[in-house]
CSV table of C-alpha atoms in Angstrom, one decimal:
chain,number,residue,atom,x,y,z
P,696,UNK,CA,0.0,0.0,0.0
P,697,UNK,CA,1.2,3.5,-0.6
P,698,UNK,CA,2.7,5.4,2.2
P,699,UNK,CA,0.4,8.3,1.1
P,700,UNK,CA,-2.8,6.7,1.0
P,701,UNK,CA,-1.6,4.8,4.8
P,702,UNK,CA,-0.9,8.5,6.1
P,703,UNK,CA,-4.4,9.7,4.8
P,704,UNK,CA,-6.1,6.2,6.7
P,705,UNK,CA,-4.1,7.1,9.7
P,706,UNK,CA,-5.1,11.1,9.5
P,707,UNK,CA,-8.8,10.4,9.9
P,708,UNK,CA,-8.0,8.7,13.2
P,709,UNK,CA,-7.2,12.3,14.8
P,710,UNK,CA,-10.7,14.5,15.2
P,711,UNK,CA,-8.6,17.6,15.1
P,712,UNK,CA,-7.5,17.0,11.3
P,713,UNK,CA,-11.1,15.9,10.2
P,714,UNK,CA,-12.1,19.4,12.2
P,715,UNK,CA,-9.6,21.3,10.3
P,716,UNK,CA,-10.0,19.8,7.0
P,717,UNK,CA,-14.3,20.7,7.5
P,718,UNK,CA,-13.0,24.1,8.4
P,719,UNK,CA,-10.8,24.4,5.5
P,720,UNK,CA,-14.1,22.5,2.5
P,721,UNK,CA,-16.3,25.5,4.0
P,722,UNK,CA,-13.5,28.7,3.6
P,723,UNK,CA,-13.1,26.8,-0.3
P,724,UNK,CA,-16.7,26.6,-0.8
P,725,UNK,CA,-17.4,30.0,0.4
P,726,UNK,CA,-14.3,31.0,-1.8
P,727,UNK,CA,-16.3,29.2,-4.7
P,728,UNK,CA,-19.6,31.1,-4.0
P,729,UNK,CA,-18.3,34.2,-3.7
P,730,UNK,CA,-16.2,34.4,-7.2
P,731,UNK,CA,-19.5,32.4,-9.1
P,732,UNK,CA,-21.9,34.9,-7.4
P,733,UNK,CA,-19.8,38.0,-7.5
P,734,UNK,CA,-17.6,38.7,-10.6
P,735,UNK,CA,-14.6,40.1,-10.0
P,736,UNK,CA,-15.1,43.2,-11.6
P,737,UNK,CA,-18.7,43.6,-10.0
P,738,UNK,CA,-16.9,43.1,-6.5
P,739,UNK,CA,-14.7,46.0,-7.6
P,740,UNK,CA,-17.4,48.1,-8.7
P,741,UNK,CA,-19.7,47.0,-5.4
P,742,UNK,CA,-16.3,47.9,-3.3
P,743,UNK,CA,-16.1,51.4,-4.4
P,744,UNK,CA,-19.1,52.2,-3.1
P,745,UNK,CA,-21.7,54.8,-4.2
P,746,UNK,CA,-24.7,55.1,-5.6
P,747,UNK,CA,-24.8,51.4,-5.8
P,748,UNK,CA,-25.5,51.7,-1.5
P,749,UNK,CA,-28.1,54.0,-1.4
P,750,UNK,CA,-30.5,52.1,-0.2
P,751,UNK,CA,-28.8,50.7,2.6
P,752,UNK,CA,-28.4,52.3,6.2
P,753,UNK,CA,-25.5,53.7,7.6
P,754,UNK,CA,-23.6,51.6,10.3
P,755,UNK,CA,-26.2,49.0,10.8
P,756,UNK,CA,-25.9,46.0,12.7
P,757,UNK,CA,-26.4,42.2,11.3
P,758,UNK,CA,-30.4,41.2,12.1
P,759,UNK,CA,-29.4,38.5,14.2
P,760,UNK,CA,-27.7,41.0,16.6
P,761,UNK,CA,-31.5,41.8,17.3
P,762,UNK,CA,-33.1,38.7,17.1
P,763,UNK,CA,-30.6,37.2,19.4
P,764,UNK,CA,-31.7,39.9,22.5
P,765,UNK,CA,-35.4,39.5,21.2
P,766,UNK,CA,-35.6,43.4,19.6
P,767,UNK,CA,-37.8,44.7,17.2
P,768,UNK,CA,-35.5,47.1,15.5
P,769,UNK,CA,-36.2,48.9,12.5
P,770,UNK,CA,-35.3,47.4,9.4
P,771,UNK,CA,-35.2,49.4,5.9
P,772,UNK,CA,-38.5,50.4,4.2
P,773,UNK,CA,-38.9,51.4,0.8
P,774,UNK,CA,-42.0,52.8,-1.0
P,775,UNK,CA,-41.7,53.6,-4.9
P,776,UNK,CA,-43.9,54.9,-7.6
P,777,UNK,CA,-44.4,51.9,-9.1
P,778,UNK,CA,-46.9,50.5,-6.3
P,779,UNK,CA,-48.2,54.3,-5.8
P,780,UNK,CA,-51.2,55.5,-6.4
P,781,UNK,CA,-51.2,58.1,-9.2
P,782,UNK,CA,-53.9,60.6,-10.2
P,783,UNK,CA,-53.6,63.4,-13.0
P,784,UNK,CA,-55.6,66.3,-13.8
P,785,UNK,CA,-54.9,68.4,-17.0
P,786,UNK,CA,-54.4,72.1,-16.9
P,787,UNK,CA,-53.8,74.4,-19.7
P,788,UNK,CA,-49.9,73.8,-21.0
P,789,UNK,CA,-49.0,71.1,-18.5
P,790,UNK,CA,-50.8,68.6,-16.0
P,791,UNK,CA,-50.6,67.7,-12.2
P,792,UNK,CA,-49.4,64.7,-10.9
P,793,UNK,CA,-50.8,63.4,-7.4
P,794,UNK,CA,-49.0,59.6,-6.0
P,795,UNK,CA,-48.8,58.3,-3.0
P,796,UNK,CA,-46.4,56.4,-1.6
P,797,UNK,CA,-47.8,53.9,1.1
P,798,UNK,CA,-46.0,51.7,3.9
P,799,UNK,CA,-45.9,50.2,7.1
P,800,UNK,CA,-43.7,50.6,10.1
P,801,UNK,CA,-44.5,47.6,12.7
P,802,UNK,CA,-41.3,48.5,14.5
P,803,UNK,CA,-40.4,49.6,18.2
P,804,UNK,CA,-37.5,52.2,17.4
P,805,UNK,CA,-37.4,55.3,14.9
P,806,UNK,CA,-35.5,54.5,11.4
P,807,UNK,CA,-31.8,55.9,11.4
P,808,UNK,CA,-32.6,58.7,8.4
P,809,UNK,CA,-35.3,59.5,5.7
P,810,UNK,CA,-34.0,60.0,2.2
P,811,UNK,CA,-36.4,60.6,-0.7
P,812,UNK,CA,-35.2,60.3,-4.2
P,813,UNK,CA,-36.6,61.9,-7.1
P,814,UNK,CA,-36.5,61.8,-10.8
P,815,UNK,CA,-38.3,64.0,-13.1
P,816,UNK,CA,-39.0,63.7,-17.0
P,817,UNK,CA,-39.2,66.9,-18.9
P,818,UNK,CA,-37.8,69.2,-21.8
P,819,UNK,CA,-37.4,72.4,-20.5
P,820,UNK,CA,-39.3,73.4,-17.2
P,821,UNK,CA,-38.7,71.4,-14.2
P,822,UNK,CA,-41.7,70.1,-12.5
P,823,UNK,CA,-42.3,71.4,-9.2
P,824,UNK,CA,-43.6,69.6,-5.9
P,825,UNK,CA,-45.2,69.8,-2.5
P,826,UNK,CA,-44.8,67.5,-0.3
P,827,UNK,CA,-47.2,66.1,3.1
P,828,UNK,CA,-46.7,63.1,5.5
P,829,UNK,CA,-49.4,61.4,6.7
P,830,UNK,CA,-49.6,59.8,10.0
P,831,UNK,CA,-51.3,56.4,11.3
P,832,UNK,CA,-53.4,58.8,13.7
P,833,UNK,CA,-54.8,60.8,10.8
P,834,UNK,CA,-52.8,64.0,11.5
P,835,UNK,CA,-50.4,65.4,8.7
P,836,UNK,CA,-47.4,66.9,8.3
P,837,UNK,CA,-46.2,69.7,5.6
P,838,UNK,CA,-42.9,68.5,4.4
P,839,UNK,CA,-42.2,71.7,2.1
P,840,UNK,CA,-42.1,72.2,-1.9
P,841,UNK,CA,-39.7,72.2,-3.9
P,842,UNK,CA,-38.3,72.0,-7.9
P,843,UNK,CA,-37.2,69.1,-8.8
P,844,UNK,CA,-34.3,68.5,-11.3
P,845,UNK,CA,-34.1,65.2,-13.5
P,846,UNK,CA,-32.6,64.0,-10.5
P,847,UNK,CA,-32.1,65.0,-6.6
P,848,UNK,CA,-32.4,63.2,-3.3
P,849,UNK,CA,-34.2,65.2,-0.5
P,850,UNK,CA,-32.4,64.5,2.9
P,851,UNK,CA,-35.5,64.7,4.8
P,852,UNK,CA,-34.0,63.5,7.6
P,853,UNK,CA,-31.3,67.2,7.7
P,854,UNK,CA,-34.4,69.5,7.0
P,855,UNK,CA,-33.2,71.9,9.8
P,856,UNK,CA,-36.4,73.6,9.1
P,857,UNK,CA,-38.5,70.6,10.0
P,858,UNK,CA,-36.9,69.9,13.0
P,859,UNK,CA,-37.7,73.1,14.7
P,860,UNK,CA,-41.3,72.6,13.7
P,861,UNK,CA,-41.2,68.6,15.0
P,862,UNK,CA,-39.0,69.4,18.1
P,863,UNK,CA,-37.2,66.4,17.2
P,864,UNK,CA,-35.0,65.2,14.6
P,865,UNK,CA,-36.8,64.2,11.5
P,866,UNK,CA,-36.7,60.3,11.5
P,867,UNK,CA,-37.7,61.0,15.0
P,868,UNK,CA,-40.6,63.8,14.9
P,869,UNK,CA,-42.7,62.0,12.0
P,870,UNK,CA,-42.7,58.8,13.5
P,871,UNK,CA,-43.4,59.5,17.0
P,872,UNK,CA,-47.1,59.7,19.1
P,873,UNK,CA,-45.4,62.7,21.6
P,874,UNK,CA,-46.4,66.1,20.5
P,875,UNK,CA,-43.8,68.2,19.9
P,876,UNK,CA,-40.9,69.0,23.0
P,877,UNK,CA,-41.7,65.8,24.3
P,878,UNK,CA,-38.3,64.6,26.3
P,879,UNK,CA,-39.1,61.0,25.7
P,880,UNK,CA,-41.2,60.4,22.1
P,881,UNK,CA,-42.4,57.1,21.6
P,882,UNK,CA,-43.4,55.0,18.1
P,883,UNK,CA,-45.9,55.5,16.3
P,884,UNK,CA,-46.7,51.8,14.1
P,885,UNK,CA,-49.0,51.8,11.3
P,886,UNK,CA,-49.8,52.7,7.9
P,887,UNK,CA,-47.9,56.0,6.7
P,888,UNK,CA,-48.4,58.0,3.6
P,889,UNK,CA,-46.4,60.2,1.7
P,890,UNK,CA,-48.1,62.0,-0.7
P,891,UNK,CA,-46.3,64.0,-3.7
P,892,UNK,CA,-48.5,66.5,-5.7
P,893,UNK,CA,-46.4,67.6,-8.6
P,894,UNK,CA,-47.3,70.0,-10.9
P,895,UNK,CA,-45.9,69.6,-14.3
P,896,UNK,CA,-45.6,72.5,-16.8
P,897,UNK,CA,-45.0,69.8,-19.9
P,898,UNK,CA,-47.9,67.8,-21.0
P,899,UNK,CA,-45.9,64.9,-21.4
P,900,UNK,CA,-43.9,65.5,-17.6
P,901,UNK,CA,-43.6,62.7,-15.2
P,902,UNK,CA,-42.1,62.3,-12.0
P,903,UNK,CA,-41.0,58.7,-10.4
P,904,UNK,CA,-40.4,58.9,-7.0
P,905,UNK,CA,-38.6,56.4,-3.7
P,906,UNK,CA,-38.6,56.8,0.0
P,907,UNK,CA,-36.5,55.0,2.0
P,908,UNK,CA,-36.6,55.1,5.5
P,909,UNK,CA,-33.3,53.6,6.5
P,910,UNK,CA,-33.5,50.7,9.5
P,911,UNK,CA,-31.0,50.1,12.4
P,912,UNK,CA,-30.0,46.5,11.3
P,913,UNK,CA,-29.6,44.7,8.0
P,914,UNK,CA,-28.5,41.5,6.4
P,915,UNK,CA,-26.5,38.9,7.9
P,916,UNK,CA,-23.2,40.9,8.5
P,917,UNK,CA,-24.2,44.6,8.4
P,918,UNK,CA,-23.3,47.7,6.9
P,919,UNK,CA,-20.5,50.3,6.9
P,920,UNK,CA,-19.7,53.9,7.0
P,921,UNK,CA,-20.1,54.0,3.4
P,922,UNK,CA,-23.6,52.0,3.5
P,923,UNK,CA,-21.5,49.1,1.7
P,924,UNK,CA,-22.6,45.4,2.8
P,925,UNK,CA,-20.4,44.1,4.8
P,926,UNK,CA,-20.7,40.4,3.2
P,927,UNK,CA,-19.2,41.8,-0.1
P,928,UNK,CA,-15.8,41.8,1.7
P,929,UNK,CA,-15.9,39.2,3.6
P,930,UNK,CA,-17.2,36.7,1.2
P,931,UNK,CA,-14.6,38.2,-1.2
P,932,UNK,CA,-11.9,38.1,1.2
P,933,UNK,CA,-11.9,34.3,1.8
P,934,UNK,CA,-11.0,33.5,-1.7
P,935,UNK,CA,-8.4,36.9,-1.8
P,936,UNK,CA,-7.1,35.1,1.2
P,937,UNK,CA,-6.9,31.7,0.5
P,938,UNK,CA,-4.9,31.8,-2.8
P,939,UNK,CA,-2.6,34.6,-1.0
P,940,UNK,CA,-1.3,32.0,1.4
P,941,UNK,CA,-1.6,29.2,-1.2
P,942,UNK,CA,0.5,30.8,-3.5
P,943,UNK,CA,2.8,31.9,-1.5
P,944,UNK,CA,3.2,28.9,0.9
P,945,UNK,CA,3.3,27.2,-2.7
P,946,UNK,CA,6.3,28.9,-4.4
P,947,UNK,CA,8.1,29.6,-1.0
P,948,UNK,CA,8.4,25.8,0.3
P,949,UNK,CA,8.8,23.8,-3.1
P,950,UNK,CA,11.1,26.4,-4.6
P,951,UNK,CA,12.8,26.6,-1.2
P,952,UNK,CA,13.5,22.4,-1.0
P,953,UNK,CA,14.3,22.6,-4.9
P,954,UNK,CA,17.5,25.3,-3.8
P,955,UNK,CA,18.1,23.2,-0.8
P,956,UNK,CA,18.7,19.7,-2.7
P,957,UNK,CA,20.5,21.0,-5.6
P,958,UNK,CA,23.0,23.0,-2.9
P,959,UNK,CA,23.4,19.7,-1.7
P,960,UNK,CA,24.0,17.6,-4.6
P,961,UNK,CA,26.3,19.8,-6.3
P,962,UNK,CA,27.5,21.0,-3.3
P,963,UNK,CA,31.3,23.3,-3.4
P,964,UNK,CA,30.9,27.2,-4.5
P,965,UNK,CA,27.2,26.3,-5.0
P,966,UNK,CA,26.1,25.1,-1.5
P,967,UNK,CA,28.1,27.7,-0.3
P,968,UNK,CA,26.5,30.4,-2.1
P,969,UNK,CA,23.0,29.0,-1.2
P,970,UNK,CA,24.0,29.0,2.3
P,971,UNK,CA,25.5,32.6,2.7
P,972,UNK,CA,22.4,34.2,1.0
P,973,UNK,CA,20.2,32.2,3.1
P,974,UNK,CA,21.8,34.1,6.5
P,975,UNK,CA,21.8,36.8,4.4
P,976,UNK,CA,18.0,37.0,3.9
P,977,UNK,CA,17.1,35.6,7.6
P,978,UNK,CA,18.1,38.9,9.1
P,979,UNK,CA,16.0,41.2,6.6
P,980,UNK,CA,13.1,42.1,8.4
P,981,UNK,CA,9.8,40.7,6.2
P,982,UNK,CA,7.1,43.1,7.0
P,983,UNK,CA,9.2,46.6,7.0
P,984,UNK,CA,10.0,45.7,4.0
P,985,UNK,CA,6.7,45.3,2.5
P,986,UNK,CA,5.9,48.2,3.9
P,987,UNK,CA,8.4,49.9,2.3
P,988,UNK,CA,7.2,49.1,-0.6
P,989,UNK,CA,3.5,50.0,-0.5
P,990,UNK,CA,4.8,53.0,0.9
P,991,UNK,CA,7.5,54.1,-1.8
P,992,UNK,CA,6.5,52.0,-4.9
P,993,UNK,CA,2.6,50.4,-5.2
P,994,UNK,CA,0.3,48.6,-3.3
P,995,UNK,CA,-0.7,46.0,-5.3
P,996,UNK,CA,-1.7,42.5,-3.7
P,997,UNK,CA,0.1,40.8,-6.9
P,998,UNK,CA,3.2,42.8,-6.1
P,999,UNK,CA,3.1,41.7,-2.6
P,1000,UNK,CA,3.0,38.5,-3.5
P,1001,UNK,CA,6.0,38.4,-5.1
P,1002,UNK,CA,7.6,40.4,-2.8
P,1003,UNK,CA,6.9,37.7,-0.1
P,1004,UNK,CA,7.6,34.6,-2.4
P,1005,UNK,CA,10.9,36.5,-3.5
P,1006,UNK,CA,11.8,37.0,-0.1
P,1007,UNK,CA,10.7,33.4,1.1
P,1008,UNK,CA,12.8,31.3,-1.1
P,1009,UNK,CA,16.1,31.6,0.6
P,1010,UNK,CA,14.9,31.1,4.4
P,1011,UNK,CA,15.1,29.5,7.5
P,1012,UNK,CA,14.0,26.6,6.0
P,1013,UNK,CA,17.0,25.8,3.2
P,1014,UNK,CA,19.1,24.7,6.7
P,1015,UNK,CA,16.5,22.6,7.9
P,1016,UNK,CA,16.2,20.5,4.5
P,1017,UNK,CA,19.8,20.6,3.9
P,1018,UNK,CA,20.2,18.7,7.3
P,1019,UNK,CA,17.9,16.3,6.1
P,1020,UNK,CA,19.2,15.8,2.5
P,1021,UNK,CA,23.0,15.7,3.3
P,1022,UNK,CA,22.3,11.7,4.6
P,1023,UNK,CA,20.4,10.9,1.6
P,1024,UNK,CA,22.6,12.3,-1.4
P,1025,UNK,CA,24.7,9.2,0.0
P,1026,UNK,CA,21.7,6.8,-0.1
P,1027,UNK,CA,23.0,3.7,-2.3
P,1028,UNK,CA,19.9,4.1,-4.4
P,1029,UNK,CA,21.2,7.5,-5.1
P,1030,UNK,CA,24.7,6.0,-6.1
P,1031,UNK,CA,22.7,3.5,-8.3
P,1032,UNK,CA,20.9,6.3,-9.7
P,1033,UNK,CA,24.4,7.8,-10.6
P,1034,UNK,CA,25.8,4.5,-12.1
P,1035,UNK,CA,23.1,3.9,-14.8
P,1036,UNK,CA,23.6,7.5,-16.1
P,1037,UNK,CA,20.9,9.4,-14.0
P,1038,UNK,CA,21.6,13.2,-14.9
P,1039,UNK,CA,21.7,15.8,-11.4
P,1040,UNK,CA,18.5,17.2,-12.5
P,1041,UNK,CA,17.1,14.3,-12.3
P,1042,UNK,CA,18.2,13.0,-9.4
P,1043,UNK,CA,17.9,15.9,-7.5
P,1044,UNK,CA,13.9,16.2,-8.4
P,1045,UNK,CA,13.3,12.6,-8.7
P,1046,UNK,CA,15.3,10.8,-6.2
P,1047,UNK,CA,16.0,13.6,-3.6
P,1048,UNK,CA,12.9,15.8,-3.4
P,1049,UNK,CA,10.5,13.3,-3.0
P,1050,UNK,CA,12.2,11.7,-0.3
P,1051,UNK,CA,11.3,14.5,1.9
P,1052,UNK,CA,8.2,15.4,0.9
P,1053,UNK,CA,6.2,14.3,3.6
P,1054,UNK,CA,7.6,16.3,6.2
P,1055,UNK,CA,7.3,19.4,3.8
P,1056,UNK,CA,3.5,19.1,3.7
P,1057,UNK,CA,2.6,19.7,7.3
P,1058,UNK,CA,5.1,22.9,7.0
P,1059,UNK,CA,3.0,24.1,3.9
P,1060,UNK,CA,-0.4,23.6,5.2
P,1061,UNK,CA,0.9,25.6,8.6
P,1062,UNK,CA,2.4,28.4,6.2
P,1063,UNK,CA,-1.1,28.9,4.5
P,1064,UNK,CA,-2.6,31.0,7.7
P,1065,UNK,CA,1.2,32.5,8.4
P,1066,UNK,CA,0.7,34.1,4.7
P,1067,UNK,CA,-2.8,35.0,5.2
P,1068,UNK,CA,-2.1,37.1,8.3
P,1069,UNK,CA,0.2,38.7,6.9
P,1070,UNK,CA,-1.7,40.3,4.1
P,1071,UNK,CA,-3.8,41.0,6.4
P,1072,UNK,CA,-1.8,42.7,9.0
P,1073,UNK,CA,-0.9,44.5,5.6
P,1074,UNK,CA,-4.0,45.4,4.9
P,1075,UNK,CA,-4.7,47.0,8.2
P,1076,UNK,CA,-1.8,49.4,7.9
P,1077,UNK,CA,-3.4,50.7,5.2
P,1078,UNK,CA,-1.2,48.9,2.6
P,1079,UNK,CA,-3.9,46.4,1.2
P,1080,UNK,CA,-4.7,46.4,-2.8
P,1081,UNK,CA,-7.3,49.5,-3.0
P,1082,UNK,CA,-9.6,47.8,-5.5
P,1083,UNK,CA,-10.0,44.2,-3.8
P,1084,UNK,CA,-12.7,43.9,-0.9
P,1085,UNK,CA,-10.6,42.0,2.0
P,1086,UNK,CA,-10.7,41.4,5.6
P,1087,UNK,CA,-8.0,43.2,6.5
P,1088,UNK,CA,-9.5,46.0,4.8
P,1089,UNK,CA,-12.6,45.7,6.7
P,1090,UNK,CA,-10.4,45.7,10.0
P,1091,UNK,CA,-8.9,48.7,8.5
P,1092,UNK,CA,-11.8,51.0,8.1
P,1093,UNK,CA,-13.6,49.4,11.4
P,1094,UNK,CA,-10.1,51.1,12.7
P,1095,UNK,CA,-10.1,54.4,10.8
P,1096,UNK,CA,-13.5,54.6,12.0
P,1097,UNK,CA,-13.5,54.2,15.5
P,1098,UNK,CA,-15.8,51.2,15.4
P,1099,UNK,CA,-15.0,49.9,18.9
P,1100,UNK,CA,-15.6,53.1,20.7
P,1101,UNK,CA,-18.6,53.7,19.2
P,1102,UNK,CA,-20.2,50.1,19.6
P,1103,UNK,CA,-20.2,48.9,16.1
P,1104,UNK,CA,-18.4,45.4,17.4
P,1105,UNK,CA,-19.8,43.6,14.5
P,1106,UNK,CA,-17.5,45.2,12.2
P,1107,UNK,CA,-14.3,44.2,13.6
P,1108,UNK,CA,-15.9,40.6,14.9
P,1109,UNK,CA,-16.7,39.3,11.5
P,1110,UNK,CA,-13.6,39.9,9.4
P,1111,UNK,CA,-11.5,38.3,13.2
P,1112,UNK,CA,-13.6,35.6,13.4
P,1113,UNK,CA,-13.0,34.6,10.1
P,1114,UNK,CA,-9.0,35.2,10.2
P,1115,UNK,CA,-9.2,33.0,13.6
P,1116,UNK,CA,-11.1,30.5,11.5
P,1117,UNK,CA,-9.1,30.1,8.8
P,1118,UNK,CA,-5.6,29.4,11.1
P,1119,UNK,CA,-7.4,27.3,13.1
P,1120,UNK,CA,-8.7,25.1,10.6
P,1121,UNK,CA,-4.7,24.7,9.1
P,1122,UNK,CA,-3.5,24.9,12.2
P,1123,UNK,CA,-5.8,21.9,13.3
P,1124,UNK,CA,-4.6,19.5,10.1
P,1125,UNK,CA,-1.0,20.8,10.1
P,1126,UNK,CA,-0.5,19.7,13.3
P,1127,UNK,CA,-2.1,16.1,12.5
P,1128,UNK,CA,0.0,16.1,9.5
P,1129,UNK,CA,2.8,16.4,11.4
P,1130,UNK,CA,2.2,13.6,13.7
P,1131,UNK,CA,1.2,11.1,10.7
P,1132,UNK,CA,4.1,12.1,8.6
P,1133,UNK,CA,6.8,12.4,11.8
P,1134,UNK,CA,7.7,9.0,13.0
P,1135,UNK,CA,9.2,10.6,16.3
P,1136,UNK,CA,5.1,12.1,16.7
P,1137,UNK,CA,3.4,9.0,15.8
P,1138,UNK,CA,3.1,8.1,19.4
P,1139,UNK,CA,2.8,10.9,21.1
């Protein structure tokens, strides 16, 4: 039987490898989701931010957050013109537009903020529009006029003017059952109404309208100080991740036994070469480099990557399979090798390397998380790859704005979590690895 396939028998025995290796099929089918579901470029796009967020809330928490203490906060409400109720009357040169846009609030805190967009259809004249709220009690509120240009938002929610009439804030004021001045407003649930009479000075005018009456809580991960959804990043992040520390445990460790067993087969100015650049490069310090570089030249994850590969051949490591090599290069299968006209090439990649291989696997899988930190920890000194939604860049804006003082834990949780996940997982089957591979572990 192969020693491969015995190792892999004897690796299910341990419940921390089959733990890590579950850990490890869910970060590679999230990985898998998240590149099939979101394109690359769309992540880009969705990562900039903008427009694209409008509709969300600023700084909201994930829904579970409030199902799990049994709250009833809000969540976002939208209203549109295309489940309004329109009405038009026909006046000499133009026409007048009445809609209104219905919708319930069934919750037991006031929304964050009020924002109603607008978009007008017309040649030359802009329409014009008033503006009322209607209340679940029967009472309405004058929300002002206005001309409307092919397309505005109205912050109703920063209508200084309002407020003084409300006595409260405006997300406040129109949702509450406390006349105005009261210290302590409660909400009002029901039916409201906003209705929009727009007079249009262009027979053919129209005017399409959306309220949104942003909630306290949304989706499974939140939102941020740019309204983007948190689960763009960190769904993107795990695959971002995953082939950081793949690649570069990948071209550091192979290329980094390759250098190792050819120093030792050919051995003389060669070997010694290999060996003085190695303690060359185990004093340079990794990360003050790479920040050096995103500092003085680009931060570019691809760069990064081959800084750290470039700067992971010759380590630590070279020693470590030398020791183990120099006893095999006089093997008598290698001398046999020599004898029927095996070239060094060959004998270094098909006789040597393998022979080692095992205990270069639980090293690789344990490098994966090393690598993955580090672009993170990369990433949260502001030297992550601007156009690629990461965890580490979550961490860093959760930093940049002050997320822990002001109680936004889930922001800097999430993208953690997930970083403690991932070495975990590696950790977990590295560490099993280790023990199937390592006779000296096997009984331990």
């Amino acid at each position: 039987m192969s020693p491969w396939i015995e190792g892999l028998r004897r690796l299910r025995r341990y419940p921390s490898a089959v733990a890590g290796m579950l850990i490890i099929l869910a970060l590679l089918g999230t990985a898998i989701y998240a590149v099939t579901a979101i394109p690359y470029s769309e992540a880009q796009k969705l990562w900039r931010g903008g427009e694209v967020w409008q509709d969300l809330p600023v700084n909201a928490a994930p829904v579970w957050t409030d199902r799990l203490f049994g709250g009833n906060a809000p969540r976002t409400v939208k209203a549109g013109s295309e489940a309004a109720e329109r009405e038009f009357a026909a006046f000499d040169g133009g026409r007048i537009e009445e809609q209104t846009l219905r919708f319930d609030f069934p919750y037991d805190d006031f929304p964050g903020e009020i924002n109603l967009f607008l978009q007008a259809e017309f040649e030359q004249r802009p329409p014009f529009v008033r503006m009322s709220w209607h209340r679940p009690d029967g009472s309405e509120v004058p929300l002002g006029s206005r001309r409307v240009s092919a397309q505005e938002r109205v912050s109703i929610s920063q209508d200084r003017v309002l407020e003084d009439r409300l006595g409260h804030a405006p997300q406040i004021g129109l949702f509450s059952d406390a006349e105005p001045g009261d210290a302590s407003p409660g909400v009002l649930p029901g039916s409201y109404e906003l209705v929009l009479e727009t007079v249009h000075f262009e027979p053919e005018g129209r005017m399409d309208a959306e309220l949104v009456a942003y909630g306290q809580v949304h989706g499974a991960f939140g939102t941020d100080h740019q309204r983007r959804d948190l689960s763009v990043a960190l769904l993107w992040g795990t695959p971002v991740a995953l082939a950081f520390g793949l690649i570069a445990a990948v071209g550091t460790t192979i290329t980094t036994l390759i250098i190792a067993a050819a120093g030792v087969w050919y051995g003389g100015w060669v070997d010694a070469a290999i060996q003085r650049l190695t303690e060359v490069n185990i004093i340079l310090p990794l990360l003050p480099i790479l920040v050096m570089v995103g500092t003085l030249y680009s931060t570019s994850i691809w760069l990064m990557l081959g800084v750290v590969v470039a700067l992971g051949i010759f380590s630590a490591g070279i020693k470590m399979y030398r020791a183990m090599l120099l006893p095999i290069r006089q093997a008598p299968y290698i001398e046999a090798a020599r004898a029927y006209g095996a070239s060094s090439p060959r004998i270094v990649l098909r006789y040597m390397v393998p022979r080692i291989l095992p205990v270069l696997i639980p090293t690789f899988v344990t490098l994966i998380p090393t690598y993955v930190f580090l672009e993170a920890s990369l990433a949260v000194l502001g030297l992550g790859d601007p156009v690629l939604p990461t965890w580490g860049k979550v961490l860093h804006d959760a930093q940049a704005q002050s997320a822990l003082y002001h109680g936004f834990y889930y922001w800097v949780v999430s993208p953690a979590a997930l970083l403690m996940l991932t070495g975990l997982g590696f950790a977990m089957l590295g560490f099993a690895l280790d023990r199937v591979f390592n006779p000296r572990l096997r009984n331990l």
